[in-house]
Amino acid sequence: MLRFWLAALVLIAVTDLARAADRLNVVASFSILGDFVRNVGGDRVNVTTLVGPNSDSHVYVPAPADAKKVADAKLVFVNGLGFEGWLSRLLKAAGGKAAVVTTTAGIAPLKVGSEADPHAWQSVGNAKIYVANIRDALVAVAPADAEVFKSNAAAYLADLDALERNLREAIAKIPESRRKVISTHSAFGYFAAAYGVEFIAPLGVSTESEASARDIARIITQIRAAKIPAVFMENVTDPRLIGRISAETGARVGGTLYSDSLTGEKGDSPTYIAMVRHNIKALTSALSL
Ligand SMILES: [Zn+2]
């Protein structure tokens, strides 16, 4: 009897190994995208994320190990719209043969001056387009698992629908005159356009340059003139800038908004859905009367 159970255990272990071995190796450029891919791919994919939790994709410097990860991947999921400025060099270092999937395909980009705003995931409606693009790319490369990818995507899209309903309900409860906040960099343009909260930021759509004294003076004038109730920190930028603006204007620090990166497993926003819920809660508690 014991021998039977041992044999059964070995069989289970071997089957698990085989299943792990035929999983699709894919890469996602940053943590939010990695979460989307995991939700669609489920246990049929191994997802490796290049820019990890609490890290800034705008100024990322790829390591030699990243080139190996890209070379070993069947698909490389990226945001596009200029978000990963380091991507073309990395693809070249990886041998130039990677199959790249631009997950913002089909999203109408917002423009800030002449630049495209890359933060399209901040609208949950857009997140659904990312998910559909990921699903279609996985189905194309692993048609045998098409049904799994389609049903995973359908379940996740339903969760995103529910999330967006909650988001709209929460914003509707904030008095209209108080729906304006300061964040560090211009990462919430799509959120603002979709949900009607005004965001003003001392930094542009990238975090590559620092705010000048003039940028900060302009923000301080705006906060006073428009009576902006709250300023927010981000997990990917230096909190001291927002601290200074708060001290000068009396606008209170409403906590942290997650813009470009998830937290680690132990943080409060380890997934996209948790991140949006966290941001709703932070906005609601800072802006409600
Ligand atoms: Zn950003």
PDB file of C-alpha atoms and ligand atoms in Angstrom:
ATOM      1  CA  MET A   1       0.000   0.000   0.000  1.00  0.00           C
ATOM      2  CA  LEU A   2       2.793   2.376   1.000  1.00  0.00           C
ATOM      3  CA  ARG A   3       4.547   1.593  -2.233  1.00  0.00           C
ATOM      4  CA  PHE A   4       1.386   2.440  -4.152  1.00  0.00           C
ATOM      5  CA  TRP A   5       1.140   5.866  -2.471  1.00  0.00           C
ATOM      6  CA  LEU A   6       4.819   6.587  -3.056  1.00  0.00           C
ATOM      7  CA  ALA A   7       4.388   5.742  -6.726  1.00  0.00           C
ATOM      8  CA  ALA A   8       1.334   7.972  -6.896  1.00  0.00           C
ATOM      9  CA  LEU A   9       3.243  10.840  -5.260  1.00  0.00           C
ATOM     10  CA  VAL A  10       6.141  10.453  -7.695  1.00  0.00           C
ATOM     11  CA  LEU A  11       3.676  10.444 -10.570  1.00  0.00           C
ATOM     12  CA  ILE A  12       2.060  13.676  -9.321  1.00  0.00           C
ATOM     13  CA  ALA A  13       5.481  15.310  -8.933  1.00  0.00           C
ATOM     14  CA  VAL A  14       6.534  14.261 -12.427  1.00  0.00           C
ATOM     15  CA  THR A  15       3.266  15.517 -13.937  1.00  0.00           C
ATOM     16  CA  ASP A  16       3.727  18.851 -12.162  1.00  0.00           C
ATOM     17  CA  LEU A  17       7.251  19.152 -13.499  1.00  0.00           C
ATOM     18  CA  ALA A  18       6.112  18.347 -17.015  1.00  0.00           C
ATOM     19  CA  ARG A  19       3.356  20.914 -16.739  1.00  0.00           C
ATOM     20  CA  ALA A  20       5.815  23.547 -15.465  1.00  0.00           C
ATOM     21  CA  ALA A  21       8.212  22.727 -18.279  1.00  0.00           C
ATOM     22  CA  ASP A  22       5.652  23.269 -21.011  1.00  0.00           C
ATOM     23  CA  ARG A  23       4.502  26.563 -19.575  1.00  0.00           C
ATOM     24  CA  LEU A  24       4.995  29.488 -21.899  1.00  0.00           C
ATOM     25  CA  ASN A  25       7.883  31.763 -20.879  1.00  0.00           C
ATOM     26  CA  VAL A  26       6.860  35.382 -21.274  1.00  0.00           C
ATOM     27  CA  VAL A  27       8.257  38.710 -20.133  1.00  0.00           C
ATOM     28  CA  ALA A  28       6.327  41.794 -19.048  1.00  0.00           C
ATOM     29  CA  SER A  29       8.156  45.107 -18.956  1.00  0.00           C
ATOM     30  CA  PHE A  30       6.720  46.331 -15.620  1.00  0.00           C
ATOM     31  CA  SER A  31       4.741  45.125 -12.611  1.00  0.00           C
ATOM     32  CA  ILE A  32       1.231  46.295 -13.608  1.00  0.00           C
ATOM     33  CA  LEU A  33       1.543  44.627 -17.007  1.00  0.00           C
ATOM     34  CA  GLY A  34       2.954  41.503 -15.327  1.00  0.00           C
ATOM     35  CA  ASP A  35      -0.216  41.293 -13.235  1.00  0.00           C
ATOM     36  CA  PHE A  36      -2.449  41.566 -16.333  1.00  0.00           C
ATOM     37  CA  VAL A  37      -0.463  38.803 -18.060  1.00  0.00           C
ATOM     38  CA  ARG A  38      -0.648  36.545 -14.981  1.00  0.00           C
ATOM     39  CA  ASN A  39      -4.412  36.967 -14.818  1.00  0.00           C
ATOM     40  CA  VAL A  40      -4.871  35.948 -18.448  1.00  0.00           C
ATOM     41  CA  GLY A  41      -2.140  33.323 -18.658  1.00  0.00           C
ATOM     42  CA  GLY A  42      -2.914  31.645 -15.334  1.00  0.00           C
ATOM     43  CA  ASP A  43      -0.929  28.463 -14.774  1.00  0.00           C
ATOM     44  CA  ARG A  44      -0.128  28.122 -18.478  1.00  0.00           C
ATOM     45  CA  VAL A  45       2.510  30.887 -18.418  1.00  0.00           C
ATOM     46  CA  ASN A  46       5.668  31.800 -16.499  1.00  0.00           C
ATOM     47  CA  VAL A  47       5.722  35.584 -16.240  1.00  0.00           C
ATOM     48  CA  THR A  48       8.990  37.411 -15.627  1.00  0.00           C
ATOM     49  CA  THR A  49       8.705  41.125 -14.872  1.00  0.00           C
ATOM     50  CA  LEU A  50      11.632  43.410 -15.734  1.00  0.00           C
ATOM     51  CA  VAL A  51      10.870  46.540 -13.672  1.00  0.00           C
ATOM     52  CA  GLY A  52       9.864  45.194 -10.285  1.00  0.00           C
ATOM     53  CA  PRO A  53       7.551  46.505  -7.540  1.00  0.00           C
ATOM     54  CA  ASN A  54       7.984  50.100  -6.310  1.00  0.00           C
ATOM     55  CA  SER A  55      10.392  50.822  -9.177  1.00  0.00           C
ATOM     56  CA  ASP A  56      10.277  53.548 -11.786  1.00  0.00           C
ATOM     57  CA  SER A  57      10.060  52.342 -15.401  1.00  0.00           C
ATOM     58  CA  HIS A  58      10.833  55.804 -16.818  1.00  0.00           C
ATOM     59  CA  VAL A  59      14.416  55.754 -15.588  1.00  0.00           C
ATOM     60  CA  TYR A  60      15.039  51.991 -15.528  1.00  0.00           C
ATOM     61  CA  VAL A  61      18.454  50.730 -16.574  1.00  0.00           C
ATOM     62  CA  PRO A  62      18.238  47.121 -17.815  1.00  0.00           C
ATOM     63  CA  ALA A  63      20.753  44.632 -16.401  1.00  0.00           C
ATOM     64  CA  PRO A  64      22.569  42.041 -18.550  1.00  0.00           C
ATOM     65  CA  ALA A  65      20.290  39.386 -16.982  1.00  0.00           C
ATOM     66  CA  ASP A  66      17.291  41.164 -18.563  1.00  0.00           C
ATOM     67  CA  ALA A  67      18.662  40.525 -22.063  1.00  0.00           C
ATOM     68  CA  LYS A  68      18.788  36.811 -21.236  1.00  0.00           C
ATOM     69  CA  LYS A  69      15.202  36.874 -19.942  1.00  0.00           C
ATOM     70  CA  VAL A  70      14.041  38.552 -23.160  1.00  0.00           C
ATOM     71  CA  ALA A  71      15.997  36.103 -25.332  1.00  0.00           C
ATOM     72  CA  ASP A  72      14.403  33.142 -23.507  1.00  0.00           C
ATOM     73  CA  ALA A  73      10.837  34.482 -23.808  1.00  0.00           C
ATOM     74  CA  LYS A  74       8.262  33.447 -26.347  1.00  0.00           C
ATOM     75  CA  LEU A  75       6.578  36.866 -26.032  1.00  0.00           C
ATOM     76  CA  VAL A  76       7.654  40.213 -24.592  1.00  0.00           C
ATOM     77  CA  PHE A  77       4.726  42.341 -23.421  1.00  0.00           C
ATOM     78  CA  VAL A  78       5.383  46.080 -23.346  1.00  0.00           C
ATOM     79  CA  ASN A  79       3.309  49.201 -22.746  1.00  0.00           C
ATOM     80  CA  GLY A  80       4.644  51.291 -25.632  1.00  0.00           C
ATOM     81  CA  LEU A  81       3.736  54.996 -26.046  1.00  0.00           C
ATOM     82  CA  GLY A  82       7.327  55.833 -25.081  1.00  0.00           C
ATOM     83  CA  PHE A  83       7.048  54.364 -21.566  1.00  0.00           C
ATOM     84  CA  GLU A  84      10.012  52.007 -21.910  1.00  0.00           C
ATOM     85  CA  GLY A  85      12.654  54.344 -23.362  1.00  0.00           C
ATOM     86  CA  TRP A  86      15.277  51.659 -22.725  1.00  0.00           C
ATOM     87  CA  LEU A  87      13.448  48.951 -24.700  1.00  0.00           C
ATOM     88  CA  SER A  88      15.058  49.136 -28.129  1.00  0.00           C
ATOM     89  CA  ARG A  89      18.578  48.867 -26.655  1.00  0.00           C
ATOM     90  CA  LEU A  90      17.484  45.893 -24.561  1.00  0.00           C
ATOM     91  CA  LEU A  91      15.895  44.126 -27.553  1.00  0.00           C
ATOM     92  CA  LYS A  92      19.101  44.602 -29.516  1.00  0.00           C
ATOM     93  CA  ALA A  93      21.181  43.233 -26.612  1.00  0.00           C
ATOM     94  CA  ALA A  94      18.850  40.201 -26.546  1.00  0.00           C
ATOM     95  CA  GLY A  95      19.615  39.359 -30.170  1.00  0.00           C
ATOM     96  CA  GLY A  96      16.783  41.282 -31.824  1.00  0.00           C
ATOM     97  CA  LYS A  97      14.512  38.264 -32.345  1.00  0.00           C
ATOM     98  CA  ALA A  98      12.014  38.768 -29.503  1.00  0.00           C
ATOM     99  CA  ALA A  99       8.317  38.820 -30.391  1.00  0.00           C
ATOM    100  CA  VAL A 100       7.137  42.115 -28.890  1.00  0.00           C
ATOM    101  CA  VAL A 101       3.463  42.706 -28.075  1.00  0.00           C
ATOM    102  CA  THR A 102       2.475  46.346 -27.595  1.00  0.00           C
ATOM    103  CA  THR A 103      -0.415  46.071 -25.183  1.00  0.00           C
ATOM    104  CA  THR A 104      -1.713  49.635 -25.705  1.00  0.00           C
ATOM    105  CA  ALA A 105      -2.509  48.880 -29.368  1.00  0.00           C
ATOM    106  CA  GLY A 106      -5.967  50.251 -30.120  1.00  0.00           C
ATOM    107  CA  ILE A 107      -5.939  52.824 -27.293  1.00  0.00           C
ATOM    108  CA  ALA A 108      -6.228  56.449 -28.409  1.00  0.00           C
ATOM    109  CA  PRO A 109      -3.206  58.093 -26.741  1.00  0.00           C
ATOM    110  CA  LEU A 110      -3.591  61.339 -24.807  1.00  0.00           C
ATOM    111  CA  LYS A 111      -1.078  63.975 -25.806  1.00  0.00           C
ATOM    112  CA  VAL A 112       0.842  66.203 -23.409  1.00  0.00           C
ATOM    113  CA  GLY A 113       2.403  68.798 -25.667  1.00  0.00           C
ATOM    114  CA  SER A 114       3.980  66.761 -28.457  1.00  0.00           C
ATOM    115  CA  GLU A 115       4.531  63.696 -26.254  1.00  0.00           C
ATOM    116  CA  ALA A 116       2.141  60.756 -25.886  1.00  0.00           C
ATOM    117  CA  ASP A 117       1.096  60.103 -22.285  1.00  0.00           C
ATOM    118  CA  PRO A 118       2.075  56.463 -21.655  1.00  0.00           C
ATOM    119  CA  HIS A 119       0.003  55.914 -18.450  1.00  0.00           C
ATOM    120  CA  ALA A 120      -3.015  54.479 -20.287  1.00  0.00           C
ATOM    121  CA  TRP A 121      -3.623  51.755 -17.646  1.00  0.00           C
ATOM    122  CA  GLN A 122      -4.900  54.413 -15.216  1.00  0.00           C
ATOM    123  CA  SER A 123      -8.283  54.187 -16.963  1.00  0.00           C
ATOM    124  CA  VAL A 124      -9.880  50.829 -16.143  1.00  0.00           C
ATOM    125  CA  GLY A 125     -11.590  50.965 -19.556  1.00  0.00           C
ATOM    126  CA  ASN A 126      -8.131  50.983 -21.128  1.00  0.00           C
ATOM    127  CA  ALA A 127      -6.957  48.178 -18.833  1.00  0.00           C
ATOM    128  CA  LYS A 128      -9.611  46.034 -20.522  1.00  0.00           C
ATOM    129  CA  ILE A 129      -7.985  46.749 -23.905  1.00  0.00           C
ATOM    130  CA  TYR A 130      -4.591  45.683 -22.513  1.00  0.00           C
ATOM    131  CA  VAL A 131      -6.191  42.437 -21.315  1.00  0.00           C
ATOM    132  CA  ALA A 132      -7.817  41.751 -24.687  1.00  0.00           C
ATOM    133  CA  ASN A 133      -4.484  42.354 -26.463  1.00  0.00           C
ATOM    134  CA  ILE A 134      -2.694  39.996 -24.060  1.00  0.00           C
ATOM    135  CA  ARG A 135      -5.373  37.319 -24.540  1.00  0.00           C
ATOM    136  CA  ASP A 136      -5.155  37.535 -28.340  1.00  0.00           C
ATOM    137  CA  ALA A 137      -1.340  37.360 -28.316  1.00  0.00           C
ATOM    138  CA  LEU A 138      -1.323  34.304 -26.017  1.00  0.00           C
ATOM    139  CA  VAL A 139      -4.007  32.555 -28.092  1.00  0.00           C
ATOM    140  CA  ALA A 140      -2.004  33.185 -31.276  1.00  0.00           C
ATOM    141  CA  VAL A 141       1.201  31.715 -29.863  1.00  0.00           C
ATOM    142  CA  ALA A 142      -0.367  28.797 -27.916  1.00  0.00           C
ATOM    143  CA  PRO A 143      -3.646  27.912 -29.672  1.00  0.00           C
ATOM    144  CA  ALA A 144      -3.896  24.606 -27.759  1.00  0.00           C
ATOM    145  CA  ASP A 145      -4.602  26.655 -24.608  1.00  0.00           C
ATOM    146  CA  ALA A 146      -6.936  29.131 -26.302  1.00  0.00           C
ATOM    147  CA  GLU A 147      -9.949  28.156 -24.207  1.00  0.00           C
ATOM    148  CA  VAL A 148      -8.019  28.615 -20.951  1.00  0.00           C
ATOM    149  CA  PHE A 149      -6.804  32.090 -21.964  1.00  0.00           C
ATOM    150  CA  LYS A 150     -10.275  33.117 -23.140  1.00  0.00           C
ATOM    151  CA  SER A 151     -12.025  32.001 -19.989  1.00  0.00           C
ATOM    152  CA  ASN A 152      -9.337  33.543 -17.715  1.00  0.00           C
ATOM    153  CA  ALA A 153      -9.626  36.819 -19.628  1.00  0.00           C
ATOM    154  CA  ALA A 154     -13.432  36.792 -19.473  1.00  0.00           C
ATOM    155  CA  ALA A 155     -13.375  36.308 -15.691  1.00  0.00           C
ATOM    156  CA  TYR A 156     -10.796  39.060 -15.212  1.00  0.00           C
ATOM    157  CA  LEU A 157     -12.643  41.457 -17.529  1.00  0.00           C
ATOM    158  CA  ALA A 158     -15.774  40.936 -15.420  1.00  0.00           C
ATOM    159  CA  ASP A 159     -13.724  41.832 -12.301  1.00  0.00           C
ATOM    160  CA  LEU A 160     -12.478  44.981 -14.051  1.00  0.00           C
ATOM    161  CA  ASP A 161     -16.071  45.942 -14.941  1.00  0.00           C
ATOM    162  CA  ALA A 162     -17.057  45.641 -11.289  1.00  0.00           C
ATOM    163  CA  LEU A 163     -13.982  47.635 -10.261  1.00  0.00           C
ATOM    164  CA  GLU A 164     -14.856  50.455 -12.648  1.00  0.00           C
ATOM    165  CA  ARG A 165     -18.443  50.574 -11.375  1.00  0.00           C
ATOM    166  CA  ASN A 166     -17.149  50.949  -7.790  1.00  0.00           C
ATOM    167  CA  LEU A 167     -14.716  53.614  -8.927  1.00  0.00           C
ATOM    168  CA  ARG A 168     -17.415  55.712 -10.591  1.00  0.00           C
ATOM    169  CA  GLU A 169     -19.713  55.374  -7.563  1.00  0.00           C
ATOM    170  CA  ALA A 170     -16.927  56.490  -5.216  1.00  0.00           C
ATOM    171  CA  ILE A 171     -16.000  59.541  -7.325  1.00  0.00           C
ATOM    172  CA  ALA A 172     -19.672  60.529  -7.614  1.00  0.00           C
ATOM    173  CA  LYS A 173     -19.765  60.890  -3.813  1.00  0.00           C
ATOM    174  CA  ILE A 174     -16.929  63.470  -3.778  1.00  0.00           C
ATOM    175  CA  PRO A 175     -18.290  67.049  -4.079  1.00  0.00           C
ATOM    176  CA  GLU A 176     -17.517  68.244  -7.623  1.00  0.00           C
ATOM    177  CA  SER A 177     -15.618  71.337  -6.456  1.00  0.00           C
ATOM    178  CA  ARG A 178     -13.222  69.140  -4.472  1.00  0.00           C
ATOM    179  CA  ARG A 179     -12.298  66.750  -7.282  1.00  0.00           C
ATOM    180  CA  LYS A 180      -8.788  68.148  -7.799  1.00  0.00           C
ATOM    181  CA  VAL A 181      -5.469  66.943  -6.495  1.00  0.00           C
ATOM    182  CA  ILE A 182      -1.735  67.393  -6.837  1.00  0.00           C
ATOM    183  CA  SER A 183       0.413  64.390  -7.684  1.00  0.00           C
ATOM    184  CA  THR A 184       4.153  64.281  -8.298  1.00  0.00           C
ATOM    185  CA  HIS A 185       4.307  63.445 -12.013  1.00  0.00           C
ATOM    186  CA  SER A 186       1.632  63.577 -14.710  1.00  0.00           C
ATOM    187  CA  ALA A 187       0.598  59.931 -14.448  1.00  0.00           C
ATOM    188  CA  PHE A 188      -3.155  60.353 -14.035  1.00  0.00           C
ATOM    189  CA  GLY A 189      -4.198  61.975 -17.320  1.00  0.00           C
ATOM    190  CA  TYR A 190      -6.266  58.956 -18.426  1.00  0.00           C
ATOM    191  CA  PHE A 191      -7.808  58.655 -14.957  1.00  0.00           C
ATOM    192  CA  ALA A 192      -8.701  62.364 -15.069  1.00  0.00           C
ATOM    193  CA  ALA A 193     -10.234  62.092 -18.540  1.00  0.00           C
ATOM    194  CA  ALA A 194     -12.251  58.979 -17.672  1.00  0.00           C
ATOM    195  CA  TYR A 195     -13.477  59.849 -14.175  1.00  0.00           C
ATOM    196  CA  GLY A 196     -13.501  63.625 -13.912  1.00  0.00           C
ATOM    197  CA  VAL A 197     -10.878  64.272 -11.241  1.00  0.00           C
ATOM    198  CA  GLU A 198      -8.425  67.052 -12.037  1.00  0.00           C
ATOM    199  CA  PHE A 199      -4.716  66.286 -11.490  1.00  0.00           C
ATOM    200  CA  ILE A 200      -1.943  68.848 -11.451  1.00  0.00           C
ATOM    201  CA  ALA A 201       1.698  67.757 -11.188  1.00  0.00           C
ATOM    202  CA  PRO A 202       5.034  69.542 -10.932  1.00  0.00           C
ATOM    203  CA  LEU A 203       6.673  66.889 -13.116  1.00  0.00           C
ATOM    204  CA  GLY A 204       5.677  65.955 -16.660  1.00  0.00           C
ATOM    205  CA  VAL A 205       4.655  62.559 -18.054  1.00  0.00           C
ATOM    206  CA  SER A 206       8.133  61.229 -17.352  1.00  0.00           C
ATOM    207  CA  THR A 207      10.112  61.351 -14.111  1.00  0.00           C
ATOM    208  CA  GLU A 208      13.412  61.859 -15.951  1.00  0.00           C
ATOM    209  CA  SER A 209      13.765  65.585 -15.231  1.00  0.00           C
ATOM    210  CA  GLU A 210      13.493  67.264 -11.842  1.00  0.00           C
ATOM    211  CA  ALA A 211      10.982  69.979 -11.045  1.00  0.00           C
ATOM    212  CA  SER A 212      12.459  73.449 -11.430  1.00  0.00           C
ATOM    213  CA  ALA A 213      11.939  76.230  -8.892  1.00  0.00           C
ATOM    214  CA  ARG A 214       9.576  77.795 -11.416  1.00  0.00           C
ATOM    215  CA  ASP A 215       7.498  74.570 -11.735  1.00  0.00           C
ATOM    216  CA  ILE A 216       7.133  74.447  -7.956  1.00  0.00           C
ATOM    217  CA  ALA A 217       6.200  78.132  -7.687  1.00  0.00           C
ATOM    218  CA  ARG A 218       3.549  77.627 -10.398  1.00  0.00           C
ATOM    219  CA  ILE A 219       2.042  74.660  -8.536  1.00  0.00           C
ATOM    220  CA  ILE A 220       1.940  76.570  -5.256  1.00  0.00           C
ATOM    221  CA  THR A 221       0.093  79.449  -6.954  1.00  0.00           C
ATOM    222  CA  GLN A 222      -2.355  76.969  -8.499  1.00  0.00           C
ATOM    223  CA  ILE A 223      -3.043  75.224  -5.200  1.00  0.00           C
ATOM    224  CA  ARG A 224      -3.829  78.546  -3.501  1.00  0.00           C
ATOM    225  CA  ALA A 225      -5.929  79.937  -6.373  1.00  0.00           C
ATOM    226  CA  ALA A 226      -7.935  76.764  -6.966  1.00  0.00           C
ATOM    227  CA  LYS A 227      -8.113  75.834  -3.245  1.00  0.00           C
ATOM    228  CA  ILE A 228      -6.850  72.324  -4.010  1.00  0.00           C
ATOM    229  CA  PRO A 229      -7.510  70.269  -0.876  1.00  0.00           C
ATOM    230  CA  ALA A 230      -4.879  67.542  -1.075  1.00  0.00           C
ATOM    231  CA  VAL A 231      -1.484  66.590  -2.414  1.00  0.00           C
ATOM    232  CA  PHE A 232      -0.322  63.017  -2.939  1.00  0.00           C
ATOM    233  CA  MET A 233       2.965  61.194  -2.921  1.00  0.00           C
ATOM    234  CA  GLU A 234       3.785  58.335  -5.299  1.00  0.00           C
ATOM    235  CA  ASN A 235       5.657  55.113  -4.655  1.00  0.00           C
ATOM    236  CA  VAL A 236       8.034  55.759  -7.558  1.00  0.00           C
ATOM    237  CA  THR A 237       9.062  59.351  -6.843  1.00  0.00           C
ATOM    238  CA  ASP A 238      10.856  61.317  -4.122  1.00  0.00           C
ATOM    239  CA  PRO A 239       8.325  62.206  -1.374  1.00  0.00           C
ATOM    240  CA  ARG A 240      10.256  65.355  -0.312  1.00  0.00           C
ATOM    241  CA  LEU A 241       8.942  67.469  -3.205  1.00  0.00           C
ATOM    242  CA  ILE A 242       5.321  66.869  -2.203  1.00  0.00           C
ATOM    243  CA  GLY A 243       6.201  67.416   1.463  1.00  0.00           C
ATOM    244  CA  ARG A 244       7.609  70.833   0.610  1.00  0.00           C
ATOM    245  CA  ILE A 245       4.563  71.832  -1.443  1.00  0.00           C
ATOM    246  CA  SER A 246       2.270  70.735   1.375  1.00  0.00           C
ATOM    247  CA  ALA A 247       4.234  72.735   3.957  1.00  0.00           C
ATOM    248  CA  GLU A 248       4.090  75.902   1.839  1.00  0.00           C
ATOM    249  CA  THR A 249       0.391  75.753   0.975  1.00  0.00           C
ATOM    250  CA  GLY A 250      -1.238  73.989   3.898  1.00  0.00           C
ATOM    251  CA  ALA A 251      -2.779  71.476   1.463  1.00  0.00           C
ATOM    252  CA  ARG A 252      -2.719  68.211   3.310  1.00  0.00           C
ATOM    253  CA  VAL A 253      -0.810  65.155   2.203  1.00  0.00           C
ATOM    254  CA  GLY A 254      -3.488  62.636   1.266  1.00  0.00           C
ATOM    255  CA  GLY A 255      -1.101  59.693   1.373  1.00  0.00           C
ATOM    256  CA  THR A 256       0.344  57.773  -1.538  1.00  0.00           C
ATOM    257  CA  LEU A 257      -1.160  57.171  -4.949  1.00  0.00           C
ATOM    258  CA  TYR A 258       0.190  54.267  -6.949  1.00  0.00           C
ATOM    259  CA  SER A 259       0.789  55.388 -10.495  1.00  0.00           C
ATOM    260  CA  ASP A 260       3.373  53.365 -12.390  1.00  0.00           C
ATOM    261  CA  SER A 261       4.174  50.411 -10.174  1.00  0.00           C
ATOM    262  CA  LEU A 262       2.598  47.902  -7.832  1.00  0.00           C
ATOM    263  CA  THR A 263       3.926  47.192  -4.362  1.00  0.00           C
ATOM    264  CA  GLY A 264       5.463  43.860  -3.370  1.00  0.00           C
ATOM    265  CA  GLU A 265       3.296  41.003  -2.100  1.00  0.00           C
ATOM    266  CA  LYS A 266       3.330  42.422   1.446  1.00  0.00           C
ATOM    267  CA  GLY A 267       2.414  45.978   0.378  1.00  0.00           C
ATOM    268  CA  ASP A 268      -1.135  47.256   0.022  1.00  0.00           C
ATOM    269  CA  SER A 269      -1.206  47.171  -3.795  1.00  0.00           C
ATOM    270  CA  PRO A 270       0.295  43.902  -5.006  1.00  0.00           C
ATOM    271  CA  THR A 271      -2.194  43.693  -7.912  1.00  0.00           C
ATOM    272  CA  TYR A 272      -3.766  46.165 -10.351  1.00  0.00           C
ATOM    273  CA  ILE A 273      -7.206  45.756  -8.783  1.00  0.00           C
ATOM    274  CA  ALA A 274      -5.770  46.343  -5.290  1.00  0.00           C
ATOM    275  CA  MET A 275      -3.918  49.398  -6.625  1.00  0.00           C
ATOM    276  CA  VAL A 276      -7.059  50.993  -8.069  1.00  0.00           C
ATOM    277  CA  ARG A 277      -8.976  50.238  -4.857  1.00  0.00           C
ATOM    278  CA  HIS A 278      -6.174  51.788  -2.801  1.00  0.00           C
ATOM    279  CA  ASN A 279      -6.171  54.929  -4.980  1.00  0.00           C
ATOM    280  CA  ILE A 280      -9.981  55.264  -4.750  1.00  0.00           C
ATOM    281  CA  LYS A 281      -9.782  55.033  -0.969  1.00  0.00           C
ATOM    282  CA  ALA A 282      -6.953  57.572  -0.743  1.00  0.00           C
ATOM    283  CA  LEU A 283      -8.779  60.047  -3.011  1.00  0.00           C
ATOM    284  CA  THR A 284     -12.121  59.585  -1.284  1.00  0.00           C
ATOM    285  CA  SER A 285     -10.767  60.091   2.220  1.00  0.00           C
ATOM    286  CA  ALA A 286      -8.668  63.126   1.261  1.00  0.00           C
ATOM    287  CA  LEU A 287     -11.288  64.892  -0.871  1.00  0.00           C
ATOM    288  CA  SER A 288     -14.592  64.196   0.880  1.00  0.00           C
ATOM    289  CA  LEU A 289     -15.797  66.905   3.238  1.00  0.00           C
TER     290      LEU A 289
HETATM  291 ZN    ZN B   1       4.978  57.665 -14.999  1.00  0.00          ZN
END
